[in-house]
PDB file of C-alpha atoms and ligand atoms in Angstrom:
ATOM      1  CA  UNK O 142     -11.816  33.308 -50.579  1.00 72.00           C
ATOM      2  CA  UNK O 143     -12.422  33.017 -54.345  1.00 78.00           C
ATOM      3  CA  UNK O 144     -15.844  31.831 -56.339  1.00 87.00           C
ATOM      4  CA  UNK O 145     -16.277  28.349 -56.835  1.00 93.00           C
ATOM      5  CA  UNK O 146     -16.368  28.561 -60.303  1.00 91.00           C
ATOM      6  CA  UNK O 147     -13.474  30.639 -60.714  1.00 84.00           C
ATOM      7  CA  UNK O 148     -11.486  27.927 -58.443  1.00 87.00           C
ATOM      8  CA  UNK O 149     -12.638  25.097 -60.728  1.00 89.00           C
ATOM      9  CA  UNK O 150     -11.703  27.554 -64.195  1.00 82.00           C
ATOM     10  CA  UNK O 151      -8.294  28.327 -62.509  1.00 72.00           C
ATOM     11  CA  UNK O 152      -7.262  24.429 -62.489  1.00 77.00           C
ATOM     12  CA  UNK O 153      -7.785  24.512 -65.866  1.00 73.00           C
ATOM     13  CA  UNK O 154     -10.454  21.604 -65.915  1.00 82.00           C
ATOM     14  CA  UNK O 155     -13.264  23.963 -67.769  1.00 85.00           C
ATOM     15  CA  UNK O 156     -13.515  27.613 -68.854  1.00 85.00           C
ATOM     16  CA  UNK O 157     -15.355  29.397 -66.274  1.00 85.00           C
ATOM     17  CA  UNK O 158     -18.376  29.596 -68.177  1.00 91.00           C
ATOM     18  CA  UNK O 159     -18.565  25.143 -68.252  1.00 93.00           C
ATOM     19  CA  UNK O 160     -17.132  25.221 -64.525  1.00 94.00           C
ATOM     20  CA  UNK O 161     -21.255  27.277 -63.997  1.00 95.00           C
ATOM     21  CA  UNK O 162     -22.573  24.446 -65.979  1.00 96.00           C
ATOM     22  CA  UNK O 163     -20.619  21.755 -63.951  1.00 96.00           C
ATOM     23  CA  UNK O 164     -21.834  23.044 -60.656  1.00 97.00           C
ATOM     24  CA  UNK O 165     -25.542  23.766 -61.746  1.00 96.00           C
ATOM     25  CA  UNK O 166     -25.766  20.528 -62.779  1.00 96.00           C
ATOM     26  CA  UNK O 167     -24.695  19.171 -59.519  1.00 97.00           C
ATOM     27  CA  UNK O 168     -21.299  18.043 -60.369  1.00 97.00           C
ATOM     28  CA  UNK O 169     -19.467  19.891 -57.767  1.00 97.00           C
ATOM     29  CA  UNK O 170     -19.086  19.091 -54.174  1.00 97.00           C
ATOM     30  CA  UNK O 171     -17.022  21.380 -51.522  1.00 96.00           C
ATOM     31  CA  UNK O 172     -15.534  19.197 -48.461  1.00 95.00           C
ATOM     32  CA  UNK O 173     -18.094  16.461 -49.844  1.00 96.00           C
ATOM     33  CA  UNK O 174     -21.175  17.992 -50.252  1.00 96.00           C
ATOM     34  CA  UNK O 175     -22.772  19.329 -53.214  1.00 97.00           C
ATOM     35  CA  UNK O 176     -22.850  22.360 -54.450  1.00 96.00           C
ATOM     36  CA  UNK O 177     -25.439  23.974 -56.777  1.00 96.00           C
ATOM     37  CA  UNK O 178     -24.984  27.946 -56.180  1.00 95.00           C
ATOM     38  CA  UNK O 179     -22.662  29.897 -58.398  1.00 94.00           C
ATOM     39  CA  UNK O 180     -20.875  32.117 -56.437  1.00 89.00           C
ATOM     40  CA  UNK O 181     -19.938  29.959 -53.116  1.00 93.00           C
ATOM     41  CA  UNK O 182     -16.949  31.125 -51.809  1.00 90.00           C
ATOM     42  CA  UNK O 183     -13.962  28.481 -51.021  1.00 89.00           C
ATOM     43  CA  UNK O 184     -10.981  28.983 -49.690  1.00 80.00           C
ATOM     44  CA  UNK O 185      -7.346  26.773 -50.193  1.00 73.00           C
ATOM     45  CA  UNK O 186      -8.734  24.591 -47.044  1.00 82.00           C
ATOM     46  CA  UNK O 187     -11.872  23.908 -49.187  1.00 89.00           C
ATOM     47  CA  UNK O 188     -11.648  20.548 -51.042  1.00 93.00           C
ATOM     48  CA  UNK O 189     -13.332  20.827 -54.359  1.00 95.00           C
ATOM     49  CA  UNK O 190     -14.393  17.409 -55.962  1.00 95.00           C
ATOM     50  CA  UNK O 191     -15.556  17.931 -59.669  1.00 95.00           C
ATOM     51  CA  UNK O 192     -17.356  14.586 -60.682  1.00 95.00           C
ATOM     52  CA  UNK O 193     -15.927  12.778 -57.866  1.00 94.00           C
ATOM     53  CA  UNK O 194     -12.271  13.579 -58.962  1.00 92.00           C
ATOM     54  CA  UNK O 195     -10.339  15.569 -55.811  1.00 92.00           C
ATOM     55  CA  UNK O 196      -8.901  19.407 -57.712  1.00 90.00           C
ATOM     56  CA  UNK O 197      -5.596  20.016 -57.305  1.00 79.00           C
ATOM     57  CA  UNK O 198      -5.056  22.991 -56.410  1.00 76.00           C
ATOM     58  CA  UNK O 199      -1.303  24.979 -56.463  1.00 77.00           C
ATOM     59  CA  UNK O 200      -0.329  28.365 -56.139  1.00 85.00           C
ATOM     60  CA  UNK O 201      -0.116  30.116 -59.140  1.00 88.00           C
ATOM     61  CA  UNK O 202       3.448  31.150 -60.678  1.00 95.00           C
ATOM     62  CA  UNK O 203       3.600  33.226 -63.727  1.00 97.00           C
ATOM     63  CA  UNK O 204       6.929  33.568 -65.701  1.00 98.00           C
ATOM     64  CA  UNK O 205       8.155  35.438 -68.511  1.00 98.00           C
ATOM     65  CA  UNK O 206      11.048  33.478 -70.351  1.00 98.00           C
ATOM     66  CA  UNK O 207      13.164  34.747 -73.254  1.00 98.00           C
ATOM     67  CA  UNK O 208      13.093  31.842 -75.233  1.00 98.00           C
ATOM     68  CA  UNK O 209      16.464  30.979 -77.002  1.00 98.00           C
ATOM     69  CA  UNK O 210      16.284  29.177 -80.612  1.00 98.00           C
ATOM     70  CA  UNK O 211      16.137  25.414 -80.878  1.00 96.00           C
ATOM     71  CA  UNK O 212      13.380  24.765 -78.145  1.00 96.00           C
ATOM     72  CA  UNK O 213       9.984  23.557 -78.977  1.00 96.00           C
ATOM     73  CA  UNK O 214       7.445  25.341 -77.071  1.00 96.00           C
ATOM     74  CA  UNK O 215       5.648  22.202 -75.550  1.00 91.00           C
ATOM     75  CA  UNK O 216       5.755  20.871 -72.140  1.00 89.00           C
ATOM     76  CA  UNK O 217       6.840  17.195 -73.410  1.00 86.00           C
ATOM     77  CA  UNK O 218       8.458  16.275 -76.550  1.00 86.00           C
ATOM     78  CA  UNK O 219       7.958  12.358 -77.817  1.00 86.00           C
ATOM     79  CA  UNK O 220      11.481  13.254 -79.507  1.00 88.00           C
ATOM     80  CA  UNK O 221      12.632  13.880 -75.941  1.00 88.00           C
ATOM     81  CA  UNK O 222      13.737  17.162 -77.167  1.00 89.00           C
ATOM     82  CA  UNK O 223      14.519  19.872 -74.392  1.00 92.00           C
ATOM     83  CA  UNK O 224      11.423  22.200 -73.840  1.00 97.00           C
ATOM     84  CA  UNK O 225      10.334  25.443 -72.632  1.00 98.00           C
ATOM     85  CA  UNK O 226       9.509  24.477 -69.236  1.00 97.00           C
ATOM     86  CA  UNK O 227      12.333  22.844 -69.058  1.00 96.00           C
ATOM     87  CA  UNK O 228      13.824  26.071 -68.863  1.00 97.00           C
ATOM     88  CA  UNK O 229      12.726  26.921 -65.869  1.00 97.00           C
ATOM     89  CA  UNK O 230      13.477  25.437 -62.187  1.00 97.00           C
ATOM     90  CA  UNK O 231      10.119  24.862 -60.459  1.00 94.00           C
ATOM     91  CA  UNK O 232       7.999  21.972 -58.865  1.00 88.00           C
ATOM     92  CA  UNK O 233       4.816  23.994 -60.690  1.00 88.00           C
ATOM     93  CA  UNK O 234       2.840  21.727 -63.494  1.00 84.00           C
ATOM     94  CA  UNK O 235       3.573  24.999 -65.483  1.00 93.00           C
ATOM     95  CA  UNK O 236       2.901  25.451 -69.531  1.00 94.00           C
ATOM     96  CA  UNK O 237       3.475  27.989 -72.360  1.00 97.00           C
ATOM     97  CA  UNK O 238       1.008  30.311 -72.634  1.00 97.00           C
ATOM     98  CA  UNK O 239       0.299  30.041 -76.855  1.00 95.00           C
ATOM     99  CA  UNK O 240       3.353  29.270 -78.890  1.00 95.00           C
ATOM    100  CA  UNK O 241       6.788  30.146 -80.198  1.00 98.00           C
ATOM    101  CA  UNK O 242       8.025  28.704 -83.456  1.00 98.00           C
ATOM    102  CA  UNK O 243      11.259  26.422 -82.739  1.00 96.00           C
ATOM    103  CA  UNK O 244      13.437  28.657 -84.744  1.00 97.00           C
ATOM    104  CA  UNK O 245      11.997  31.960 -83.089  1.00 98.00           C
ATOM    105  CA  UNK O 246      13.262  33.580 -79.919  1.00 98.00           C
ATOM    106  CA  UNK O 247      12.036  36.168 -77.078  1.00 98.00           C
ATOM    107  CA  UNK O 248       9.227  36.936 -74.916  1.00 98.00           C
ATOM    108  CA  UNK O 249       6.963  33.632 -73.809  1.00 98.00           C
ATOM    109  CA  UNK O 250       4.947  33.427 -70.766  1.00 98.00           C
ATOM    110  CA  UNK O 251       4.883  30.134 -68.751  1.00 98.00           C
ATOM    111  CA  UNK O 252       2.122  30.159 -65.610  1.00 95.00           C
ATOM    112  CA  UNK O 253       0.007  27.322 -64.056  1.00 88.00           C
ATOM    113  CA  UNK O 254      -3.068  29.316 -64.131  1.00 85.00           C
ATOM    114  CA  UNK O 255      -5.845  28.271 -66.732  1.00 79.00           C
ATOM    115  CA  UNK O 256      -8.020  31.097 -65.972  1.00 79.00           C
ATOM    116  CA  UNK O 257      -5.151  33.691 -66.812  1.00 89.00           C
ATOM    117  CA  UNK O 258      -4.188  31.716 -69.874  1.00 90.00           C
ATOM    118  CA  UNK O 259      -7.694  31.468 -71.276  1.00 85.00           C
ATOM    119  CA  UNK O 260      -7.870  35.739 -71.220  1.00 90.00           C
ATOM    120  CA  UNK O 261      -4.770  36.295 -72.693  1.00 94.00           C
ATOM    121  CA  UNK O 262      -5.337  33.908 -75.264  1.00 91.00           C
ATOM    122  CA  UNK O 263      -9.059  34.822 -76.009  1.00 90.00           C
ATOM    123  CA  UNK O 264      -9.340  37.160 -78.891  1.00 88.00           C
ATOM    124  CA  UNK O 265     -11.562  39.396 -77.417  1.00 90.00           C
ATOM    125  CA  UNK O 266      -8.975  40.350 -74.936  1.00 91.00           C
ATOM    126  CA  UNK O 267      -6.775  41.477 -77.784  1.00 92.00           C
ATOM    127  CA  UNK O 268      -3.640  41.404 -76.056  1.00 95.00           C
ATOM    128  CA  UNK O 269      -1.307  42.515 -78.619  1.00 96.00           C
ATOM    129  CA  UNK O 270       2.575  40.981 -79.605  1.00 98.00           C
ATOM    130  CA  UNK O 271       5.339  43.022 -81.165  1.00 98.00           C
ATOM    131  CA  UNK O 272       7.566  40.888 -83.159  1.00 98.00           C
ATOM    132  CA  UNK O 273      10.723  41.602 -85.164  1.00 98.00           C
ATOM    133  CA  UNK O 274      11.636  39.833 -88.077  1.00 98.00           C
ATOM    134  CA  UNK O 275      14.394  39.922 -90.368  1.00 98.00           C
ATOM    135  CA  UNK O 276      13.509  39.609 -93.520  1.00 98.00           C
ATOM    136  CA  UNK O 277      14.683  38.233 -96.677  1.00 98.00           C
ATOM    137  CA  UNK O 278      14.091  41.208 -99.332  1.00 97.00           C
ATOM    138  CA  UNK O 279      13.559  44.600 -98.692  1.00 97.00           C
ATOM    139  CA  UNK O 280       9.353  44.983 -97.782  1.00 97.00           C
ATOM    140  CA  UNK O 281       8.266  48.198-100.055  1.00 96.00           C
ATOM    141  CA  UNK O 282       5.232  50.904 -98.856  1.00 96.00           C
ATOM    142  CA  UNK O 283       2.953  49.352-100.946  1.00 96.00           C
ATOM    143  CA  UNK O 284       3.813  45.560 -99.045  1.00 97.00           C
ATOM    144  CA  UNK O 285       3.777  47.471 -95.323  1.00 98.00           C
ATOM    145  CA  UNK O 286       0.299  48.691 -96.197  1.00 98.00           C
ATOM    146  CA  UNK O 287      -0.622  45.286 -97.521  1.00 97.00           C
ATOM    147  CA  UNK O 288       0.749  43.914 -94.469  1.00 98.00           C
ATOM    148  CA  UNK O 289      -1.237  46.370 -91.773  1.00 98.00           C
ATOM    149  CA  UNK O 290      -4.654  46.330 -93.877  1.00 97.00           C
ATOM    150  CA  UNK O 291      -4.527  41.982 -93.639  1.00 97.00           C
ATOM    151  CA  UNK O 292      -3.225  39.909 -95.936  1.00 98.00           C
ATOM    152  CA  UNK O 293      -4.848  36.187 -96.717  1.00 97.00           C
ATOM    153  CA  UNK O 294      -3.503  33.340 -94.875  1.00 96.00           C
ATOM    154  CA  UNK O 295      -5.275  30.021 -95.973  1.00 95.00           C
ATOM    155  CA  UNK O 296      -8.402  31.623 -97.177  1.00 95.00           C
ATOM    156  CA  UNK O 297      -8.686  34.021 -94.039  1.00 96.00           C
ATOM    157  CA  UNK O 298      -7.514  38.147 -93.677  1.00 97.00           C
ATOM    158  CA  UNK O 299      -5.678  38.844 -90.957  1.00 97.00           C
ATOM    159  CA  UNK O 300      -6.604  41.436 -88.860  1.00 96.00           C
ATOM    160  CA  UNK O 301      -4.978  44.995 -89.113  1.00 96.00           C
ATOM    161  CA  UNK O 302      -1.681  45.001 -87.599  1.00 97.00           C
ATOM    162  CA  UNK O 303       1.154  47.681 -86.816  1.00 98.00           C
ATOM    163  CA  UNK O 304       3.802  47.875 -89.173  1.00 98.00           C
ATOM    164  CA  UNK O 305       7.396  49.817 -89.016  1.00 98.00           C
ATOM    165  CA  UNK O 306      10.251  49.149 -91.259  1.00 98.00           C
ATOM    166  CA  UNK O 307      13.221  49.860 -88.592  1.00 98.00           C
ATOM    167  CA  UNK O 308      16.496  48.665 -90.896  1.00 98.00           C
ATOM    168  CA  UNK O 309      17.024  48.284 -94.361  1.00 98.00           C
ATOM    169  CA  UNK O 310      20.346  46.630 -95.562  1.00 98.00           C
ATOM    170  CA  UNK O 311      20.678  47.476 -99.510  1.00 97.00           C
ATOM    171  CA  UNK O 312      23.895  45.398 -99.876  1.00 97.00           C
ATOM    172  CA  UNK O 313      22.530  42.269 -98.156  1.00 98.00           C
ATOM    173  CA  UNK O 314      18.962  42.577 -99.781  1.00 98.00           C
ATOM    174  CA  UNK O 315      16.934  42.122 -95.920  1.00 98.00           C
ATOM    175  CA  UNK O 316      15.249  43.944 -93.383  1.00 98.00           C
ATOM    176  CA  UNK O 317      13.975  44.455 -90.301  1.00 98.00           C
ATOM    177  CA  UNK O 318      10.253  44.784 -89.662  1.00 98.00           C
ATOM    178  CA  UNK O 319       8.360  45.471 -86.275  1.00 98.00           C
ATOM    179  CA  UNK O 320       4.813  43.882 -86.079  1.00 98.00           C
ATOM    180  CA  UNK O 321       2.413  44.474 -83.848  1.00 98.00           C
ATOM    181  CA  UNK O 322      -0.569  41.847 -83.928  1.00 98.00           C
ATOM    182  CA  UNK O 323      -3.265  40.817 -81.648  1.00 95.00           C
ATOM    183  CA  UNK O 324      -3.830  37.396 -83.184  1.00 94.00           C
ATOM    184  CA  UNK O 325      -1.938  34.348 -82.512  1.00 91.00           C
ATOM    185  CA  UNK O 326      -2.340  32.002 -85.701  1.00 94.00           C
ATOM    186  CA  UNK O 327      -0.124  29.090 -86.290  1.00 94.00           C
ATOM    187  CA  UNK O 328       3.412  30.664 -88.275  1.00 97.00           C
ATOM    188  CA  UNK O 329       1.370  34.343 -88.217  1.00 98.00           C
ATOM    189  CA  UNK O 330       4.327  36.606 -88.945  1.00 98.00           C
ATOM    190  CA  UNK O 331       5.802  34.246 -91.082  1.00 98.00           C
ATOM    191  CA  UNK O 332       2.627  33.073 -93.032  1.00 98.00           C
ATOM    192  CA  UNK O 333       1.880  37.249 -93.348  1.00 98.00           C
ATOM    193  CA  UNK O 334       5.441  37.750 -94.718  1.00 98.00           C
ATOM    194  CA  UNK O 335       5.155  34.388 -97.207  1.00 98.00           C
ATOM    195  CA  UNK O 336       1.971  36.161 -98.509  1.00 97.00           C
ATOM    196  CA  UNK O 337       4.114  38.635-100.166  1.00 97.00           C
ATOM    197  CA  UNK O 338       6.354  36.137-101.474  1.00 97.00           C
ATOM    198  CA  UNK O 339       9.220  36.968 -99.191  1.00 98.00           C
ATOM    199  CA  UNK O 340      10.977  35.115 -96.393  1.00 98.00           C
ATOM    200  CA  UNK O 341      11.251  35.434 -92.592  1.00 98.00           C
ATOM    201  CA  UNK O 342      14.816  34.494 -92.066  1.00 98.00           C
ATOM    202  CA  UNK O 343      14.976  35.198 -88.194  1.00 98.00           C
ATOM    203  CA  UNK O 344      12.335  36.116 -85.897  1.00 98.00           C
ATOM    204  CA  UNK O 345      11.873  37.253 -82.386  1.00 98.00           C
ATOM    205  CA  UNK O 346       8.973  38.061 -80.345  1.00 98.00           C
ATOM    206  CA  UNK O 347      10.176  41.486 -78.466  1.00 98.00           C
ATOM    207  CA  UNK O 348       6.952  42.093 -76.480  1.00 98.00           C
ATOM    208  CA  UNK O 349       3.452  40.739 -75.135  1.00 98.00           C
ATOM    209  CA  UNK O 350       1.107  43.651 -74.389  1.00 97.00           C
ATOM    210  CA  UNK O 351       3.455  46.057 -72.328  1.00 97.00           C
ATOM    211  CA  UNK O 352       6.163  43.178 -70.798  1.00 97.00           C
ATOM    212  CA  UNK O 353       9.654  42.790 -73.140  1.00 97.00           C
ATOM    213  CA  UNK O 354      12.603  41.033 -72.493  1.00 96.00           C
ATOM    214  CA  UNK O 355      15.025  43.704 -71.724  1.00 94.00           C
ATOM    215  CA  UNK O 356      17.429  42.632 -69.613  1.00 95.00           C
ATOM    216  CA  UNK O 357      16.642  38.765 -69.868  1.00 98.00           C
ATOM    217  CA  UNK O 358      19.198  37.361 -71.673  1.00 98.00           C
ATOM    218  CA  UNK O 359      18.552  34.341 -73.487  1.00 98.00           C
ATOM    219  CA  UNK O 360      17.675  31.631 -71.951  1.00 98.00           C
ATOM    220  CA  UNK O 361      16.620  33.643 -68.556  1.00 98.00           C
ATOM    221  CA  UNK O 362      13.437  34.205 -67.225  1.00 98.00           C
ATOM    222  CA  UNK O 363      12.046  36.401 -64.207  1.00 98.00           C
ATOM    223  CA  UNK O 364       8.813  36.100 -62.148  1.00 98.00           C
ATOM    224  CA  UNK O 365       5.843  38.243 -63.248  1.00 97.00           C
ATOM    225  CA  UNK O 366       4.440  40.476 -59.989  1.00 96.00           C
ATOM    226  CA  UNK O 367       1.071  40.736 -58.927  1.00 94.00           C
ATOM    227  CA  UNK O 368       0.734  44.300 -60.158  1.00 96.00           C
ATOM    228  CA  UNK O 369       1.749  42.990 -63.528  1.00 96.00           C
ATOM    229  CA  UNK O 370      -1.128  40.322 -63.753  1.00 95.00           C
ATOM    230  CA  UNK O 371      -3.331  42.811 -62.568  1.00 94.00           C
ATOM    231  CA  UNK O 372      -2.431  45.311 -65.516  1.00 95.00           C
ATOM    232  CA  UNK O 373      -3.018  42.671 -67.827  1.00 93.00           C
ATOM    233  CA  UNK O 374      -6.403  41.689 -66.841  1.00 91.00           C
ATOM    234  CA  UNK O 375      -6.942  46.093 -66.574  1.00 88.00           C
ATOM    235  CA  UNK O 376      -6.664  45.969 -70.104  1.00 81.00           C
ATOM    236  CA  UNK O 377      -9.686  44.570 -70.837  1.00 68.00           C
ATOM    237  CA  UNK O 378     -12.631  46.578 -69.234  1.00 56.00           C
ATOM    238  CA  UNK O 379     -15.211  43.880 -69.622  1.00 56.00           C
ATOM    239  CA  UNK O 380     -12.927  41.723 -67.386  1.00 57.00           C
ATOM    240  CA  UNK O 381     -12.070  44.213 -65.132  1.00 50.00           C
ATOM    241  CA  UNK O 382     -15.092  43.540 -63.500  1.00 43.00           C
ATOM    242  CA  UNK O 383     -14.446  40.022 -62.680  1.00 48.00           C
ATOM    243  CA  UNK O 384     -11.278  41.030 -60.642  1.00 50.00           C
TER     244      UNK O 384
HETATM  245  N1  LIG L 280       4.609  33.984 -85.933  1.00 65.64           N
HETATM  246  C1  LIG L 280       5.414  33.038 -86.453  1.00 65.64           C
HETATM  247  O1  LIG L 280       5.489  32.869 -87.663  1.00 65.64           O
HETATM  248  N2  LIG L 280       6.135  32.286 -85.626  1.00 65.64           N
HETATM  249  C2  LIG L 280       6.126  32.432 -84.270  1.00 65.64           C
HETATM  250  O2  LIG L 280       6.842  31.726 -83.559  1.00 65.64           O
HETATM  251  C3  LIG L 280       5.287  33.427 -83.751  1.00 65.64           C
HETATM  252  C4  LIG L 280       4.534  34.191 -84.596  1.00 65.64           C
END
């Protein structure tokens, strides 16, 4: 049996916080009746109407994908361009959890669970990425320090991040450079690397929190287990609680 409201925020129709609102306000019925006390416990028999519209309820599937170049991270395309979810064989109304850039490649998660994609995309939950780019130029000390203090993307600093040069090529004039960031802006990496007046000429996203791709080759995908879920929501101590 799971909390009403934590049903409802699960579906993905409200954050958890509105789904409390929705039910206080008399919005909710359980197996036709309404429902005013945060907190009832349902279960998967339990039909949950939220302003007279029937929740559909599915198990929840979580998968980590190692997303190859030259797929938009979307879960239609009015191009008719082939997607993430695509990707991956299941009868699931799965989505990407945030984005990768068309051009960039590795670790994406893909679930069906709103709740879990609200906390991992929250900022407060700081959950962080390690990306790798390759870089057009070789990045100095003084430009990794810029980079790991913040740099200004459209008006805003970015928050501190995790820098390590791990290749330098003199004769080809790039590099590799591992980032470690906990925000997700639109083009981050490459928007942090532009603000030095350099170029991100390939880029892949190696990690989310303590999950990489290793032994996913592109393209492939795996199943993320309970125990990893529940790591993920450990993380955060504030949320522990709720779990
Ligand atoms: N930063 C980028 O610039 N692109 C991505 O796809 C992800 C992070």
């Amino acid at each position: 049996m799971e909390r009403l409201q934590k049903v409802i925020a699960s579906s993905g129709v409200a954050s958890r916080r509105k789904a409390e609102e929705m039910i206080q306000a008399g919005r909710v019925k359980v197996d036709g009746q309404v429902v005013t006390k945060l907190g009832t416990l349902v279960g998967s028999k339990n039909t949950i109407e939220v302003d007279g519209v029937r929740l559909e309820r599915e198990e929840h599937v979580y998968y980590l994908l190692n997303k190859p170049r030259g797929i938009i991270t979307s879960t239609t395309d009015d191009k008719h361009r082939k997607t993430v979810v695509d990707l991956i064989d299941t009868d699931k109304r799965i989505y990407p959890v945030g984005r990768l850039d068309y051009d960039t490649t590795g670790a994406l998660i893909l679930t069906n669970d709103g709740e879990f994609t609200n906390y991992l995309m929250h900022p407060s939950s700081e959950i962080t990425k390690t990306y790798v780019a390759k870089v057009k130029g070789i990045l100095k000390g003084k430009e990794i320090h810029m980079l790991e203090s913040g740099v200004y993307i459209d008006g805003k600093m970015t928050e501190p991040a995790k820098v390590k040069l791990r290749k330098v090529d003199e004769k080809n004039n790039t590099c590799m450079v591992e980032i470690t960031i906990h925000e997700g802006r639109n083009h981050q990496i490459k928007n942090m690397i532009a603000s030095l007046g350099m170029e991100v000429l390939k880029l892949k996203r190696e990690r989310i929190a303590f999950l990489d791709v290793k032994g996913l080759q592109s393209g492939e995908y795996r199943l993320l287990s309970p125990k990893e879920i529940a790591k993920f929501y450990g993380m955060n101590s504030k949320h522990k609680k709720n779990h």
